[in-house]
Short mmCIF file of C-alpha atoms and ligand atoms in Angstrom, two decimals:
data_model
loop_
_atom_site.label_atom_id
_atom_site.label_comp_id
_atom_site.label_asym_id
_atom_site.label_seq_id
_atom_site.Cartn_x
_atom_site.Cartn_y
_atom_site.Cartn_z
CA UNK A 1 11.10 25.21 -2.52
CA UNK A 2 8.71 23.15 0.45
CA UNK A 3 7.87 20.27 -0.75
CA UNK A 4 4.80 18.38 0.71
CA UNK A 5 4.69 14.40 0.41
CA UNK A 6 1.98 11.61 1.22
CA UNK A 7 1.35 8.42 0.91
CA UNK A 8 -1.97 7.52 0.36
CA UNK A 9 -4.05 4.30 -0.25
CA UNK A 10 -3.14 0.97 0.63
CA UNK A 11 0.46 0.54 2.02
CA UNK A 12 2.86 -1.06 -1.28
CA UNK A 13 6.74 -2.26 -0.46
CA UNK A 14 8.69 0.42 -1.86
CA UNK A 15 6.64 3.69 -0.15
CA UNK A 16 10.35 4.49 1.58
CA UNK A 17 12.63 4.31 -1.08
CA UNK A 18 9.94 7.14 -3.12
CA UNK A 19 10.37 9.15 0.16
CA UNK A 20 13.83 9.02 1.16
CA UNK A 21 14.80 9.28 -2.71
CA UNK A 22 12.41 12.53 -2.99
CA UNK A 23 14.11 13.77 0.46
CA UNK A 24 17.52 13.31 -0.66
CA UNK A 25 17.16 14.90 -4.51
CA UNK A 26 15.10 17.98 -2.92
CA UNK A 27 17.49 18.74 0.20
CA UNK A 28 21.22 17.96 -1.32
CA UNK A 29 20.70 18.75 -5.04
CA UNK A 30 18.41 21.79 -4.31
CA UNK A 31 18.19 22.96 -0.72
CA UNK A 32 14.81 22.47 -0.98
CA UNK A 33 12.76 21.65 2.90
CA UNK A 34 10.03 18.99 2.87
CA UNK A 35 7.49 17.99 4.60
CA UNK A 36 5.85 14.87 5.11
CA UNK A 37 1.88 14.47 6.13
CA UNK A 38 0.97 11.81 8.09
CA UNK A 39 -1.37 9.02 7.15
CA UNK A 40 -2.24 9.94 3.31
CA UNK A 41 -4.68 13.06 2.43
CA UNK A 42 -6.19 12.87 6.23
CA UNK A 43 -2.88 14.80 7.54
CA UNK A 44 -3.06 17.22 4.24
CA UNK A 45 -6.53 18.07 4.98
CA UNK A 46 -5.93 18.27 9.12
CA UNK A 47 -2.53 19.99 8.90
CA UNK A 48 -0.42 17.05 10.39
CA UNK A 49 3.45 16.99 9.09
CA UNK A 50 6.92 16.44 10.31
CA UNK A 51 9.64 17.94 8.95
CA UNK A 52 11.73 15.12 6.50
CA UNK A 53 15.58 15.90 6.79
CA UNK A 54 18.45 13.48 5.78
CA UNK A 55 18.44 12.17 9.19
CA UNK A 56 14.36 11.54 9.17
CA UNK A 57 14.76 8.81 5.71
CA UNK A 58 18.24 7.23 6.95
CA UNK A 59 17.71 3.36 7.05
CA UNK A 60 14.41 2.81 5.35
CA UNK A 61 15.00 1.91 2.02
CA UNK A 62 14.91 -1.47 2.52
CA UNK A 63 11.62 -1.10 5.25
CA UNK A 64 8.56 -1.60 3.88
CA UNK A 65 5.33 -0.21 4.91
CA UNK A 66 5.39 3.84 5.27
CA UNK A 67 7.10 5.93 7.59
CA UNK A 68 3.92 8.36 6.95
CA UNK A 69 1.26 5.84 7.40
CA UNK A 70 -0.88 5.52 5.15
CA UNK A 71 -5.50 6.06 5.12
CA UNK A 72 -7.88 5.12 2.19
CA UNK A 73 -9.63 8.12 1.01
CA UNK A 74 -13.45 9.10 1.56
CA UNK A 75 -14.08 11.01 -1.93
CA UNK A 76 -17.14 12.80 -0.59
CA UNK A 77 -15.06 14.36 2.16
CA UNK A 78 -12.16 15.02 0.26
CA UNK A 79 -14.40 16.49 -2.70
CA UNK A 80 -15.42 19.11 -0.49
CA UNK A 81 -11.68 20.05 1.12
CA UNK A 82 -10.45 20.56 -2.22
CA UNK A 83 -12.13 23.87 -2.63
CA UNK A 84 -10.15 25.02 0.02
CA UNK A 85 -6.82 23.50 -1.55
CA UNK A 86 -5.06 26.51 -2.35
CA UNK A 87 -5.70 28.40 1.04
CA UNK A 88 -4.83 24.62 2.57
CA UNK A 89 -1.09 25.18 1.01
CA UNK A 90 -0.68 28.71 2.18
CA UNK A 91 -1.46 28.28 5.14
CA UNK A 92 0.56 24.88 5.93
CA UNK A 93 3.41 26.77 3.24
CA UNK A 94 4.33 24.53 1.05
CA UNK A 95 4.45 24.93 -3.21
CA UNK A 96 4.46 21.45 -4.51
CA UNK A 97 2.63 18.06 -3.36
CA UNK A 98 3.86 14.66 -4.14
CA UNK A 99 1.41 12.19 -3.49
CA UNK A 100 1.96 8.59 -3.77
CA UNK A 101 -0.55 6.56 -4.30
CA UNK A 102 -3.17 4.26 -6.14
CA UNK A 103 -5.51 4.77 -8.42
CA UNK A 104 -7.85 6.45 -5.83
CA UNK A 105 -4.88 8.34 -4.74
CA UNK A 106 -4.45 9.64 -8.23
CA UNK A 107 -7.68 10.90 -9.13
CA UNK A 108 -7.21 12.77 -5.73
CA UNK A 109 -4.24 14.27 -7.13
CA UNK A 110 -5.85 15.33 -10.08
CA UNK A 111 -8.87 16.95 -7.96
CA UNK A 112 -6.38 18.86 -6.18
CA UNK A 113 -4.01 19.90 -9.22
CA UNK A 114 -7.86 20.87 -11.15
CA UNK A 115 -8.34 23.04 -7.89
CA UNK A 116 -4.77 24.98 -8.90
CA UNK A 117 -2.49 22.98 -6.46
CA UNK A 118 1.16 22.52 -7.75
CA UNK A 119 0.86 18.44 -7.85
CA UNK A 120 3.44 15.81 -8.85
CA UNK A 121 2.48 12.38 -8.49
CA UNK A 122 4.18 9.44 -8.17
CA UNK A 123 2.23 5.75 -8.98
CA UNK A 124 2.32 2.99 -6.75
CA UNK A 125 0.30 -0.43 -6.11
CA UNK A 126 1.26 -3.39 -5.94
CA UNK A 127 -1.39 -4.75 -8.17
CA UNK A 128 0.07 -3.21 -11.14
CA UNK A 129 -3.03 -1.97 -12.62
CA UNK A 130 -2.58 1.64 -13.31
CA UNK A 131 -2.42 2.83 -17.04
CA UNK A 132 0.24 4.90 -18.56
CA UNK A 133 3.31 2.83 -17.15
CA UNK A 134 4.60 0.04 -17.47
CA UNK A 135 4.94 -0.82 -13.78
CA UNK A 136 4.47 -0.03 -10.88
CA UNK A 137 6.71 -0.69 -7.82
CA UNK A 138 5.59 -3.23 -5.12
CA UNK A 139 4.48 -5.70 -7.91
CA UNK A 140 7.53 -7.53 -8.36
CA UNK A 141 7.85 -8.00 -4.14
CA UNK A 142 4.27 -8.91 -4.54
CA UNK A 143 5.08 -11.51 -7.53
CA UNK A 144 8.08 -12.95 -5.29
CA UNK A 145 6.16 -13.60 -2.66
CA UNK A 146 3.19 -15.55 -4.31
CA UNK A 147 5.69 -17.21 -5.95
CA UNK A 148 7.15 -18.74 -3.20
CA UNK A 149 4.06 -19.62 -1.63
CA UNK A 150 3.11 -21.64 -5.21
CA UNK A 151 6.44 -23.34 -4.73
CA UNK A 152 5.87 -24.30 -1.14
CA UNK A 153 2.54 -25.42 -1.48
CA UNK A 154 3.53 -27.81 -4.16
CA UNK A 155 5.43 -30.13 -2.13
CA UNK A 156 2.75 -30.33 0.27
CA UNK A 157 0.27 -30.75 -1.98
CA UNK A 158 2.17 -33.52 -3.45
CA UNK A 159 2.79 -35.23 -0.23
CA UNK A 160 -1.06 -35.85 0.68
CA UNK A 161 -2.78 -35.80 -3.08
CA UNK A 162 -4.41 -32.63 -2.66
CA UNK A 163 -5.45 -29.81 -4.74
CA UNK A 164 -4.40 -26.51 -3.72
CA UNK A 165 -6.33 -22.78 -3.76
CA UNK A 166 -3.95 -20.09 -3.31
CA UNK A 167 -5.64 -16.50 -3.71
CA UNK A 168 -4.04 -13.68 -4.10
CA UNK A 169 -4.51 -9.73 -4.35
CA UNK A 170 -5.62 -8.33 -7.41
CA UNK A 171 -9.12 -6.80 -7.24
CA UNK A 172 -9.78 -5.66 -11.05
CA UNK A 173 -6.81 -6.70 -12.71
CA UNK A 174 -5.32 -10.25 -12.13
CA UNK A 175 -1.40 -9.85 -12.71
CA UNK A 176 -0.34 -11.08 -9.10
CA UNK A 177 -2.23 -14.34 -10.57
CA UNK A 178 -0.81 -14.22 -14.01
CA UNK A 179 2.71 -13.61 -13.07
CA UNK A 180 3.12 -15.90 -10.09
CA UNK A 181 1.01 -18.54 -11.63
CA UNK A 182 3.00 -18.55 -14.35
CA UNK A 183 6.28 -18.43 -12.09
CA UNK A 184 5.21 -20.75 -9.67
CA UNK A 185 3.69 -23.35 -12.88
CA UNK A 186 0.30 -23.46 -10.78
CA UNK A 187 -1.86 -26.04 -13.10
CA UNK A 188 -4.96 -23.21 -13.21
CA UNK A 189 -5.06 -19.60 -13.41
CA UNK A 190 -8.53 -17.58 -12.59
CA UNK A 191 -8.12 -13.68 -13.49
CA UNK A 192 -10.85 -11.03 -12.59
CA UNK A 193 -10.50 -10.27 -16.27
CA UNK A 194 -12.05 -13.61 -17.71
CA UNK A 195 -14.47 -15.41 -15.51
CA UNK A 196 -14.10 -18.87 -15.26
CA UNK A 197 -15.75 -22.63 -15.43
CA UNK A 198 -14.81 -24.77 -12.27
CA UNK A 199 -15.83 -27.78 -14.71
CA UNK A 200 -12.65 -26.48 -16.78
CA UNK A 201 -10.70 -26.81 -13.75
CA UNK A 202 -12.04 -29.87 -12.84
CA UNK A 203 -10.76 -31.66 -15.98
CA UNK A 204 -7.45 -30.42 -15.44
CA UNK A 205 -7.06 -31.57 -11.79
CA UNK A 206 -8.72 -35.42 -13.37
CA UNK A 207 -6.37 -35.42 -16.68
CA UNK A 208 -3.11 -34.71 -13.42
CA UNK A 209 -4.42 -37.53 -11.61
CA UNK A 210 -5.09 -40.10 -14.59
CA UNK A 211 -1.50 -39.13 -15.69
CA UNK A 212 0.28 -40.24 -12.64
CA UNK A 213 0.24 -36.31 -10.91
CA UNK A 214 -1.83 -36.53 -8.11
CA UNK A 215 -2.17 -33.05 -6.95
CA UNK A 216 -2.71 -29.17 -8.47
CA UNK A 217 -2.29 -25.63 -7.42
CA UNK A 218 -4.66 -23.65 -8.78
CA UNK A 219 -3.98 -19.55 -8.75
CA UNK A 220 -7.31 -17.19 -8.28
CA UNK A 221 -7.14 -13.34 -8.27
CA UNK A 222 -9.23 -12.39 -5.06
CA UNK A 223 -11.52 -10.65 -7.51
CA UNK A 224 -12.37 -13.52 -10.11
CA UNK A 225 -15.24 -14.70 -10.83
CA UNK A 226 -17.06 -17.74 -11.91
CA UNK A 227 -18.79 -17.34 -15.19
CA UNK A 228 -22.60 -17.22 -14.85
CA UNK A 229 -24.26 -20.12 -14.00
CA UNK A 230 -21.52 -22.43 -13.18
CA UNK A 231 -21.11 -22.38 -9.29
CA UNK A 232 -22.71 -20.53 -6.56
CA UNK A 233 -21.10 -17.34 -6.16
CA UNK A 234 -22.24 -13.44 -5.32
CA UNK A 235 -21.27 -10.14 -5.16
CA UNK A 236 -20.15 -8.12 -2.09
CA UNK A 237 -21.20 -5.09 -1.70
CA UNK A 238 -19.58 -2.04 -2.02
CA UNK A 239 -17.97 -0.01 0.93
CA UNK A 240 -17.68 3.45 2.08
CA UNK A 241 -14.00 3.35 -0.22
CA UNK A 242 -15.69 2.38 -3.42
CA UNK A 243 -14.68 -1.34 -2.84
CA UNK A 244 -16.37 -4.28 -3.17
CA UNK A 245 -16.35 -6.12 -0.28
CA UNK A 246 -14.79 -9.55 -1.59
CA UNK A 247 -16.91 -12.65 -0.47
CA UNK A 248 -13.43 -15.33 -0.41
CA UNK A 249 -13.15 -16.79 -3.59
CA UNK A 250 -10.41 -18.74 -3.01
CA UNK A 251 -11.97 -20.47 0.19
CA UNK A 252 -15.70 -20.80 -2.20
CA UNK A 253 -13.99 -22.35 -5.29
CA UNK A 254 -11.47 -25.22 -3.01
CA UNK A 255 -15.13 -25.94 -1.40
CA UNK A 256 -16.52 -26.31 -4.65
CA UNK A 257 -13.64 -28.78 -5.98
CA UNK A 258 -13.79 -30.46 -3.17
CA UNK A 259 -17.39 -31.70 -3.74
CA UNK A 260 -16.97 -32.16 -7.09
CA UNK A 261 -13.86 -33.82 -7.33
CA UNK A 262 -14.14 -35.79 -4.34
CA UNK A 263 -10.92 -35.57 -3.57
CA UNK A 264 -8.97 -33.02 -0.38
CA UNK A 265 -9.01 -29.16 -1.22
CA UNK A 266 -7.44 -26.81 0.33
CA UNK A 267 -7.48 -22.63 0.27
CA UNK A 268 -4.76 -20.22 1.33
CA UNK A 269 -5.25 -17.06 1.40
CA UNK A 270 -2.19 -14.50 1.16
CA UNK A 271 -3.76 -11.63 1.46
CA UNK A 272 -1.89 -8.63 3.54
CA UNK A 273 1.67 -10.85 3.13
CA UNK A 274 2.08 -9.60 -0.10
CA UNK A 275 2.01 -6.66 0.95
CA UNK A 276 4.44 -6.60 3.99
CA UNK A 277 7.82 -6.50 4.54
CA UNK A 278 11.55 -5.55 2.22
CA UNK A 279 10.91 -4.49 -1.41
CA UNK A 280 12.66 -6.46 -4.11
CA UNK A 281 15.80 -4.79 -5.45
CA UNK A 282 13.80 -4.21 -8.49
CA UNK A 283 11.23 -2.47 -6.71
CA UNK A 284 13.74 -0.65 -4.81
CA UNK A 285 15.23 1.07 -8.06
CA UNK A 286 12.45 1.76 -9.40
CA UNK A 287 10.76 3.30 -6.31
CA UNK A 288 14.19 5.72 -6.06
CA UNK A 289 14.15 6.38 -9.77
CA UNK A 290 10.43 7.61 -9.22
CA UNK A 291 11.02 10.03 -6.44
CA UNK A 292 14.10 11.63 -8.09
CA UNK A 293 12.32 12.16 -11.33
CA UNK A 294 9.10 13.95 -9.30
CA UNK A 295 11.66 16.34 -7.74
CA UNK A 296 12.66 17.16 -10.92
CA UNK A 297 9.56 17.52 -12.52
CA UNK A 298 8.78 19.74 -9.55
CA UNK A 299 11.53 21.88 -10.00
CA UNK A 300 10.55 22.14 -14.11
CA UNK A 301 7.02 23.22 -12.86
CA UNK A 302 5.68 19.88 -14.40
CA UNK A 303 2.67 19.87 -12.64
CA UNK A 304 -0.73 17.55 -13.06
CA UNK A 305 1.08 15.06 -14.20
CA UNK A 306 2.85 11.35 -12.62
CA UNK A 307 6.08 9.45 -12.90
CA UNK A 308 6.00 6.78 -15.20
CA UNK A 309 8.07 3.81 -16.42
CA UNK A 310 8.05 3.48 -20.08
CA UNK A 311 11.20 0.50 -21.08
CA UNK A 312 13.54 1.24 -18.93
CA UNK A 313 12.95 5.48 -19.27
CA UNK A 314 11.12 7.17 -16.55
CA UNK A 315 8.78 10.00 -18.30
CA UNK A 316 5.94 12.07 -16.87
CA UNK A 317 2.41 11.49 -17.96
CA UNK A 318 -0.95 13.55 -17.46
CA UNK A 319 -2.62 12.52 -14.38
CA UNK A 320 -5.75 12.16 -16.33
CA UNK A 321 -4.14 9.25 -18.80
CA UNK A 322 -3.66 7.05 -15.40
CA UNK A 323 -6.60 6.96 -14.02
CA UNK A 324 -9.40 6.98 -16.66
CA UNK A 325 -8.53 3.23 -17.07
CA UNK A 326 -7.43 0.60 -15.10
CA UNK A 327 -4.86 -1.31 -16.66
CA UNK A 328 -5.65 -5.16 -17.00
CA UNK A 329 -4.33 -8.06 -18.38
CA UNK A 330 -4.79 -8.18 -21.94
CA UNK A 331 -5.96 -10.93 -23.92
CA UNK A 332 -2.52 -12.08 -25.44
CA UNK A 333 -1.02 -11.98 -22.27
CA UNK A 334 -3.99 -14.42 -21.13
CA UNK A 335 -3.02 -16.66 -24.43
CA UNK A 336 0.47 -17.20 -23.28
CA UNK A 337 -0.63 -18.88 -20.37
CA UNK A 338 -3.57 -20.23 -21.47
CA UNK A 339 -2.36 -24.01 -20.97
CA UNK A 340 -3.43 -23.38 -17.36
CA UNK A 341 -6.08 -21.26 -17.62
O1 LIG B 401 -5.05 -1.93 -4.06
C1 LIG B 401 -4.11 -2.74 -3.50
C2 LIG B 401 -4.75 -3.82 -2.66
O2 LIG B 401 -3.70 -4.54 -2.05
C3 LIG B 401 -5.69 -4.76 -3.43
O3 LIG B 401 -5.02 -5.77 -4.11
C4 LIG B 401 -6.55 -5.27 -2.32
O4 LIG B 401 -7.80 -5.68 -2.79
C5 LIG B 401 -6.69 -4.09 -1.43
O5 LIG B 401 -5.56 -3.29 -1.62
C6 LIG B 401 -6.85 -4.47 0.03
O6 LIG B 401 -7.12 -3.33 0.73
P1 LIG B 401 -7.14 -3.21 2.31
O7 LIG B 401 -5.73 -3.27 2.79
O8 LIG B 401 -7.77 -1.89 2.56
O9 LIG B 401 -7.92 -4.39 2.81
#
């Protein structure tokens, strides 16, 4: 068998362990050849791929980034390629595509598998928000590393009486905030899912002070909102991806607190950090576990559908269940946290 695979969408820790796990199941278990397009659907569609022996995935397990770069996808363009999908595999010769990818990466997939290509997919992102599993790997590097910051920010914080704004990814669905808010014990959590009231925030950051702590870290999810009417905040607009174009909440809401508090705000934005650098062991395992389990389902002619974690099981899932939802943080899961919301 020639198996094609991509990585598409924006680059997650973990991208290399799929690969090098899908290289080493295909060519020792089953002799299979594979070949790996360069920078997401834009090599599919142009015809540019390399060859991906043993040799081509030793050592990157623990890199993060992609050895195959990575592009976001323009859905008009792409729309239009995939009538040609089919003739697009016979001619490069390949009988199977793995993409990895996002949620617009996914409903690519699906385009292509409707159009009659042989399509595995495997999820990744590292905000966590696809449907149909339970995870998805690059979160819990993510997680770690907001963590930390939370941590670190605390003691200096502490040191000069200031309240802190830490912002992290999470465009739709907020569970970078959640989780490391809830890791890190920031003193506020703001979640794309439930727009907030700076006033609520406000109290917190007075009832700290009046009780002897005199500073805060408060968590926001890069696409939270305040609720209407409550502070001075728009909308970006959308770009050629499909994305809205964020206008800095974190920086907007420590200028806010600032004035209203009267006391020192700061904001810190992670942004791109989180996604850089080694994958947690955890995201490591899982990332492998994916890529041997859409090798499989390759070889069982599983097509149309994606890896998922369900527990601790890996099954396969329709393509369609993942991405006619995004998966956000629930209302319960809000509750357990809500002493800092
Ligand atoms: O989808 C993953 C993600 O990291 C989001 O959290 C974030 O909004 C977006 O990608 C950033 O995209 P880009 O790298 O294109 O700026």
């Amino acid at each position: 068998m020639r198996i094609g695979v991509l990585t598409a969408g924006g680059d997650c820790p973990g991208l290399n362990a799929v690969i090098r796990s899908v290289v080493h199941r295909a060519v020792t278990h089953y002799g299979d050849e594979v070949l790996g397009f360069e920078d997401g659907y834009a090599g599919l569609l142009d015809g540019r791929y390399r060859p991906l022996d043993l040799n081509a995935v030793s050592g990157i397990l623990s890199r993060g980034g992609t050895i195959l770069g990575s592009s976001r996808l323009e859905r008009d363009k792409f729309r239009a390629a995939c009538e040609n999908a089919k003739q697009l595999a016979e001619e490069i010769g390949f009988d199977v595509l793995i993409p990895i990818g996002g949620e617009g990466t996914l409903t690519a997939a699906r385009m292509l598998s409707d159009a009659g290509l042989p399509v595995v997919g495997v999820p990744k992102t590292i905000d966590n928000d696809i449907s149909s599993t339970d995870r998805t790997f690059g979160f819990d590097t993510a997680v770690g590393v907001a963590t930390e910051a939370i941590d670190r920010l605390k003691t200096t914080a502490e040191s000069h009486q200031r309240v802190m704004v830490v912002e992290v990814m999470g465009r739709h669905a907020g569970w970078i905030a959640l989780e490391s808010g809830m890791a890190g014990g920031a003193h506020g959590i703001c979640l794309p899912e439930r727009p907030f009231d700076p006033a609520d925030l406000v109290t917190m950051v007075e009832e700290r002070f009046a009780r002897g702590k005199k500073f805060a870290v408060v968590c926001v999810a890069e696409g939270a909102h305040p609720a209407e009417g409550t502070m001075d905040y728009g909308k970006g607009e959308i770009d050629q991806f499909g994305h809205e174009r964020f206008l800095g909440i974190g920086t907007a809401l420590a200028h806010e607190l600032e004035h209203r508090l009267g006391k020192e705000a700061r904001p810190v934005i992670l942004g791109h950090v989180q996604r850089g650098g080694t994958p947690t062991a955890y995201d490591r395992v899982l990332a492998t576990r994916f890529g041997w389990h859409a090798v499989e389902a390759a070889h069982r002619a599983e097509y149309g559908k994606m890896t998922s974690l369900r527990g601790t099981d890996i099954t396969m899932v329709p393509l369609k269940d993942a991405i006619t939802e995004l998966k956000t943080v629930p209302k319960d899961r809000m509750d357990e946290a809500e002493s800092v919301f």
